[in-house]
Short mmCIF file of C-alpha atoms in Angstrom, two decimals:
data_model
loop_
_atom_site.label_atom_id
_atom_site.label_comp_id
_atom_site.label_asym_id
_atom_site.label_seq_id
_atom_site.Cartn_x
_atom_site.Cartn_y
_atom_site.Cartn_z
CA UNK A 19 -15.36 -22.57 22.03
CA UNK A 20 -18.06 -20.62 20.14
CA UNK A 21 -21.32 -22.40 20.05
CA UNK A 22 -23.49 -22.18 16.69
CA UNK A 23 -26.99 -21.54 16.21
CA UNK A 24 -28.67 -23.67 13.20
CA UNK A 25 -26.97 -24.08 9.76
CA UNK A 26 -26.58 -20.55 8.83
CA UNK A 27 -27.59 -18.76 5.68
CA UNK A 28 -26.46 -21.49 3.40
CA UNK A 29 -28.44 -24.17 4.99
CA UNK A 30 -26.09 -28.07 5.45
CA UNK A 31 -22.56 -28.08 4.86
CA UNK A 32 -20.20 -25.30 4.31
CA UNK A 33 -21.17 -23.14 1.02
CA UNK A 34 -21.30 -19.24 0.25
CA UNK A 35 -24.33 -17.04 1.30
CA UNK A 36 -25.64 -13.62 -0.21
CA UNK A 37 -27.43 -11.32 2.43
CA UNK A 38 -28.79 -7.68 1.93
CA UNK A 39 -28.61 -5.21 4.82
CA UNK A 40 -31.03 -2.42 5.18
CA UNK A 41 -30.78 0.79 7.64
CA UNK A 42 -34.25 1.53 9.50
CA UNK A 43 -33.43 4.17 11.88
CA UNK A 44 -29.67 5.44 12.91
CA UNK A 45 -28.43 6.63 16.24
CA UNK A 46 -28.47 10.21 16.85
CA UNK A 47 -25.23 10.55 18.79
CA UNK A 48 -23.36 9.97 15.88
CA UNK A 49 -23.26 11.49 12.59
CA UNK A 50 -25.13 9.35 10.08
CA UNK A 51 -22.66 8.35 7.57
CA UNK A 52 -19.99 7.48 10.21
CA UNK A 53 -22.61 5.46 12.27
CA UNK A 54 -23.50 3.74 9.15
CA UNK A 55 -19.59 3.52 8.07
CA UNK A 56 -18.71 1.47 11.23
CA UNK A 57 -21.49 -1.02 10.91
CA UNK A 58 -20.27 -1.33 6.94
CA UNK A 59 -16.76 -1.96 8.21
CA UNK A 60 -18.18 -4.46 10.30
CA UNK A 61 -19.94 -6.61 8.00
CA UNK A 62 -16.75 -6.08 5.66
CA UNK A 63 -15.11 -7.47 8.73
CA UNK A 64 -17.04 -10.86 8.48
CA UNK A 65 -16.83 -11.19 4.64
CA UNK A 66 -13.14 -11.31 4.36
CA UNK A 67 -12.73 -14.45 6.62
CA UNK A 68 -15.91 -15.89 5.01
CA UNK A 69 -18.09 -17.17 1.58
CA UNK A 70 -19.96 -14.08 2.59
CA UNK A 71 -21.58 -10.53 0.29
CA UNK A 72 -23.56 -8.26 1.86
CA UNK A 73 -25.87 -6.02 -0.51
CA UNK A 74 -27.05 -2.52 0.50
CA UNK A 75 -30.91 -2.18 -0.28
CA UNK A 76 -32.79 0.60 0.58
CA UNK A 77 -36.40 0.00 1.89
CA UNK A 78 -36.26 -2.46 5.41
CA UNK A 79 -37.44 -5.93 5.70
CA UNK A 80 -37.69 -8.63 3.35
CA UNK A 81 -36.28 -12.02 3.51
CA UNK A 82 -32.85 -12.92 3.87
CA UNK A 83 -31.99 -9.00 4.61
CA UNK A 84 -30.49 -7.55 7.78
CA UNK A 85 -32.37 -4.85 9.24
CA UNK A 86 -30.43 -2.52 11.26
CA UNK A 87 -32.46 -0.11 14.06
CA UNK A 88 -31.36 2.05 16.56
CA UNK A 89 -34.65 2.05 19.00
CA UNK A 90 -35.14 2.82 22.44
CA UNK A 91 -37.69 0.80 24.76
CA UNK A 92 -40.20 -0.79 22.98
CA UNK A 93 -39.41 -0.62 19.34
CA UNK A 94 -41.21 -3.00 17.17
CA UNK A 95 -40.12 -6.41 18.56
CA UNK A 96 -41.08 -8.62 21.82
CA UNK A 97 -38.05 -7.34 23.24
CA UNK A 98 -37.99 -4.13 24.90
CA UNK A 99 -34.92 -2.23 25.67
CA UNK A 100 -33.79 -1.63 29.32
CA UNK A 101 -32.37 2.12 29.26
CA UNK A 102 -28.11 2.56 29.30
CA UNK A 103 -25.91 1.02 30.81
CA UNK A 104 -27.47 -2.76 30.10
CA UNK A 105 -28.04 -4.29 27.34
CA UNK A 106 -26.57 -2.65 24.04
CA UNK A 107 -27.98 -4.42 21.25
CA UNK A 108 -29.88 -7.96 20.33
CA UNK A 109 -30.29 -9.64 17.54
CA UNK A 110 -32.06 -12.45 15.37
CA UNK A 111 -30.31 -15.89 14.31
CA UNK A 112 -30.92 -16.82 10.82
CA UNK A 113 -33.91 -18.85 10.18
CA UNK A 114 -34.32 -21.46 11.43
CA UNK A 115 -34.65 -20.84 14.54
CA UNK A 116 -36.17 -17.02 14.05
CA UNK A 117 -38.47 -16.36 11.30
CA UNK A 118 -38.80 -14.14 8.74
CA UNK A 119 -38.54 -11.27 7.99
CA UNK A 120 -36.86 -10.36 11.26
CA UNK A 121 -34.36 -13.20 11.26
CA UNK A 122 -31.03 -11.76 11.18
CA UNK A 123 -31.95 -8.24 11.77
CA UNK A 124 -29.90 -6.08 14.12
CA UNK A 125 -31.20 -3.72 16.71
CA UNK A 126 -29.13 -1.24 19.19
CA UNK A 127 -30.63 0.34 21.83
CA UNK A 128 -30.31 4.16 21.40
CA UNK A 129 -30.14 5.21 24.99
CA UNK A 130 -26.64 3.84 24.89
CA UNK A 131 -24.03 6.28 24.49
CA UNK A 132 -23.15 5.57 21.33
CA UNK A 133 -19.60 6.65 19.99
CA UNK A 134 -16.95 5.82 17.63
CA UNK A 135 -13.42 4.75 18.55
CA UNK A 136 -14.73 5.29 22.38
CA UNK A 137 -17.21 3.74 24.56
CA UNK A 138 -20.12 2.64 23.43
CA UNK A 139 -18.27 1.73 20.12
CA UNK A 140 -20.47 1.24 17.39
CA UNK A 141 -18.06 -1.02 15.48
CA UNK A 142 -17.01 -3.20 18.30
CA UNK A 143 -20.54 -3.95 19.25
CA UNK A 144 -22.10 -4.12 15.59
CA UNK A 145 -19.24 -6.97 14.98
CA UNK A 146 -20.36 -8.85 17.97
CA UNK A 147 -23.85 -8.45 17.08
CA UNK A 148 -23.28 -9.31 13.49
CA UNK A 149 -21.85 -12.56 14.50
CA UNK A 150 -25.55 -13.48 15.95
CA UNK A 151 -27.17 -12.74 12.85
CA UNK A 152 -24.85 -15.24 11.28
CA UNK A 153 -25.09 -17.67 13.49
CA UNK A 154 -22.78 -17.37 16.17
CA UNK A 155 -23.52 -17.72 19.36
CA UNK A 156 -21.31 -16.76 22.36
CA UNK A 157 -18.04 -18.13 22.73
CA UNK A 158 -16.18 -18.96 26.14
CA UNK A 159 -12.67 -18.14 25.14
CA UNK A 160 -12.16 -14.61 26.88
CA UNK A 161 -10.52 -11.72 24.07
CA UNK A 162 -13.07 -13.14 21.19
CA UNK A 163 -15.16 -11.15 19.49
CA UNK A 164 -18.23 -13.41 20.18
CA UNK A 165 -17.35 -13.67 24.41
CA UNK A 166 -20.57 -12.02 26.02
CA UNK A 167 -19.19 -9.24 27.64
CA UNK A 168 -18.63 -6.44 26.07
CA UNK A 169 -15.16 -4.43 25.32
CA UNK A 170 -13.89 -2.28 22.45
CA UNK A 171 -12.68 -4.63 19.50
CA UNK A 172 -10.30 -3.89 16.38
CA UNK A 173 -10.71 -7.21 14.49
CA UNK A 174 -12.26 -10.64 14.80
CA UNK A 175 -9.44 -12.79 16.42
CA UNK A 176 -8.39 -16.69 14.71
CA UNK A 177 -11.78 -18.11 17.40
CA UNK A 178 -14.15 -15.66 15.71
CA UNK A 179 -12.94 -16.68 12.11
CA UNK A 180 -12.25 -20.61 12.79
CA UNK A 181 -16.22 -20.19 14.50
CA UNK A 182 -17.59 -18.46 11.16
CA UNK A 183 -15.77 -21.13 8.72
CA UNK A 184 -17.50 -23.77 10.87
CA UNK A 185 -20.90 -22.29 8.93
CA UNK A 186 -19.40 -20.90 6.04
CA UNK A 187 -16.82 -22.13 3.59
CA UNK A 188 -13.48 -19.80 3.48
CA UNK A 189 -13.54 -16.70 0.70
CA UNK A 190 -12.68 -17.41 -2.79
CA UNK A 191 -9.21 -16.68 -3.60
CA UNK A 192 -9.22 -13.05 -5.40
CA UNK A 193 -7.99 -13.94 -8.89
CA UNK A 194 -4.23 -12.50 -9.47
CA UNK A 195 -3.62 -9.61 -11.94
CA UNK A 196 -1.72 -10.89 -15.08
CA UNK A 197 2.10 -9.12 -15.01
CA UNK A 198 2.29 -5.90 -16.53
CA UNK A 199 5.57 -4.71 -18.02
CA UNK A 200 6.83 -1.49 -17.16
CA UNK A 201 7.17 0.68 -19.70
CA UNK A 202 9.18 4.36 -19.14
CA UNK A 203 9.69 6.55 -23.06
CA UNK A 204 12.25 9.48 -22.06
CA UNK A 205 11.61 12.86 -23.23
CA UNK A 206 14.14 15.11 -21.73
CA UNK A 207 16.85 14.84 -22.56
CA UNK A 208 16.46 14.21 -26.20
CA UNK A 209 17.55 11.10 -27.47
CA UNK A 210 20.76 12.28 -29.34
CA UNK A 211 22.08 13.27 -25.89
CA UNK A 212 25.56 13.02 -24.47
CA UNK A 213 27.53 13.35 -21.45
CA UNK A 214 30.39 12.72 -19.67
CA UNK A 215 28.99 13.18 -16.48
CA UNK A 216 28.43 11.03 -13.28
CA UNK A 217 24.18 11.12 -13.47
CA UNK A 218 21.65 13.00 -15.52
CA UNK A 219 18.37 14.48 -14.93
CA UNK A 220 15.45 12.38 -16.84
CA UNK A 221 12.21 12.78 -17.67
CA UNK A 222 9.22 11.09 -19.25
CA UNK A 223 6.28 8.99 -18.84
CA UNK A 224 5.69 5.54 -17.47
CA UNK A 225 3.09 3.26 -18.69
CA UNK A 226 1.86 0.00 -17.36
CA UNK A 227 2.55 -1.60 -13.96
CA UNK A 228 3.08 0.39 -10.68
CA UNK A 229 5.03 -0.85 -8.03
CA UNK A 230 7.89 1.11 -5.82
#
């Protein structure tokens, strides 16, 4: 089983929360906007098997915001990184039990070597991590995004997402699209056209719904 850490975000019972995210400092050994893309698809990981939007905000800090930092050694918090090959990342549980403003935040430790798609994976460990500042803790169930020990991930698995609906109540059903008719006006051939033939060539130009 996972164990969880407080309430979460959205305090007693099972409701929605609204977080922003913030980027302090990205890894070096990985172009920015794909660094920052994996850690995006990570929290967009979280919020489609939960009551959960994340905000982009620019400046770092602030309640209710996760922080993310890529820092090696001491870097700003009580807890010092310990060079590669150790420990890839920490982070802060929501308050309570961590305070603010660093509750929730996110920090990797950039002597790792950071990647995507290949060890160190960015994704696979931001999704872990992510789960922390949610208030996951560490599950026992071996092949869960959430078990301690790290390995490359391509989705939260049904522990990770019956753990995270234990906090959070289940995302809102999307709204359905009303039907659209279909509507195709021919232009060639001209409307006073005959044949005797098998098929014809037709064109023209559809309006309305898409679909194959």
């Amino acid at each position: 089983l996972t164990r969880l850490v407080g309430e979460g975000w959205d305090g007693p019972g099972r409701n929605g929360a609204e977080l922003t995210y913030s980027f302090q400092a990205i890894t070096r050994k990985v172009a920015t906007e794909n660094a920052k893309s994996e850690i995006v698809r990570a929290l967009d990981a979280w919020s489609r098997v939960a009551r959960l939007r994340f905000v982009r905000k620019d400046e770092a800090g602030g309640s209710r915001n996760i922080n993310i930092l890529f820092g090696a050694g001491a870097h700003g918090d009580s807890y010092p990184f310990d060079g590669p090959g150790r420990v890839l990342a920490h982070t802060f549980y929501p308050a309570p039990p961590n305070p603010e403003p660093i509750a929730g935040d996110l920090h990797f430790d950039e002597d790792e070597t950071w990647s995507v798609g290949t060890d160190v994976d960015i994704f696979s460990v931001a999704l872990h991590e992510l789960g922390h500042a949610l208030g996951l803790g560490h599950s026992d169930v071996p092949g869960a995004v959430m078990y301690p020990y790290y390995r490359r991930v391509t989705a939260l698995t049904d522990e990770d997402i019956g753990a995270i609906r234990m906090l959070y109540a289940e995302p809102e059903a999307a709204p359905s699209a009303p039907a659209t008719p279909l509507h195709f006006t021919v232009e060639t051939p001209a409307a006073t056209f005959t044949t005797s033939g098998s098929s014809i060539n037709a064109e023209g130009a559809a309006t309305g719904a898409v679909a194959p």
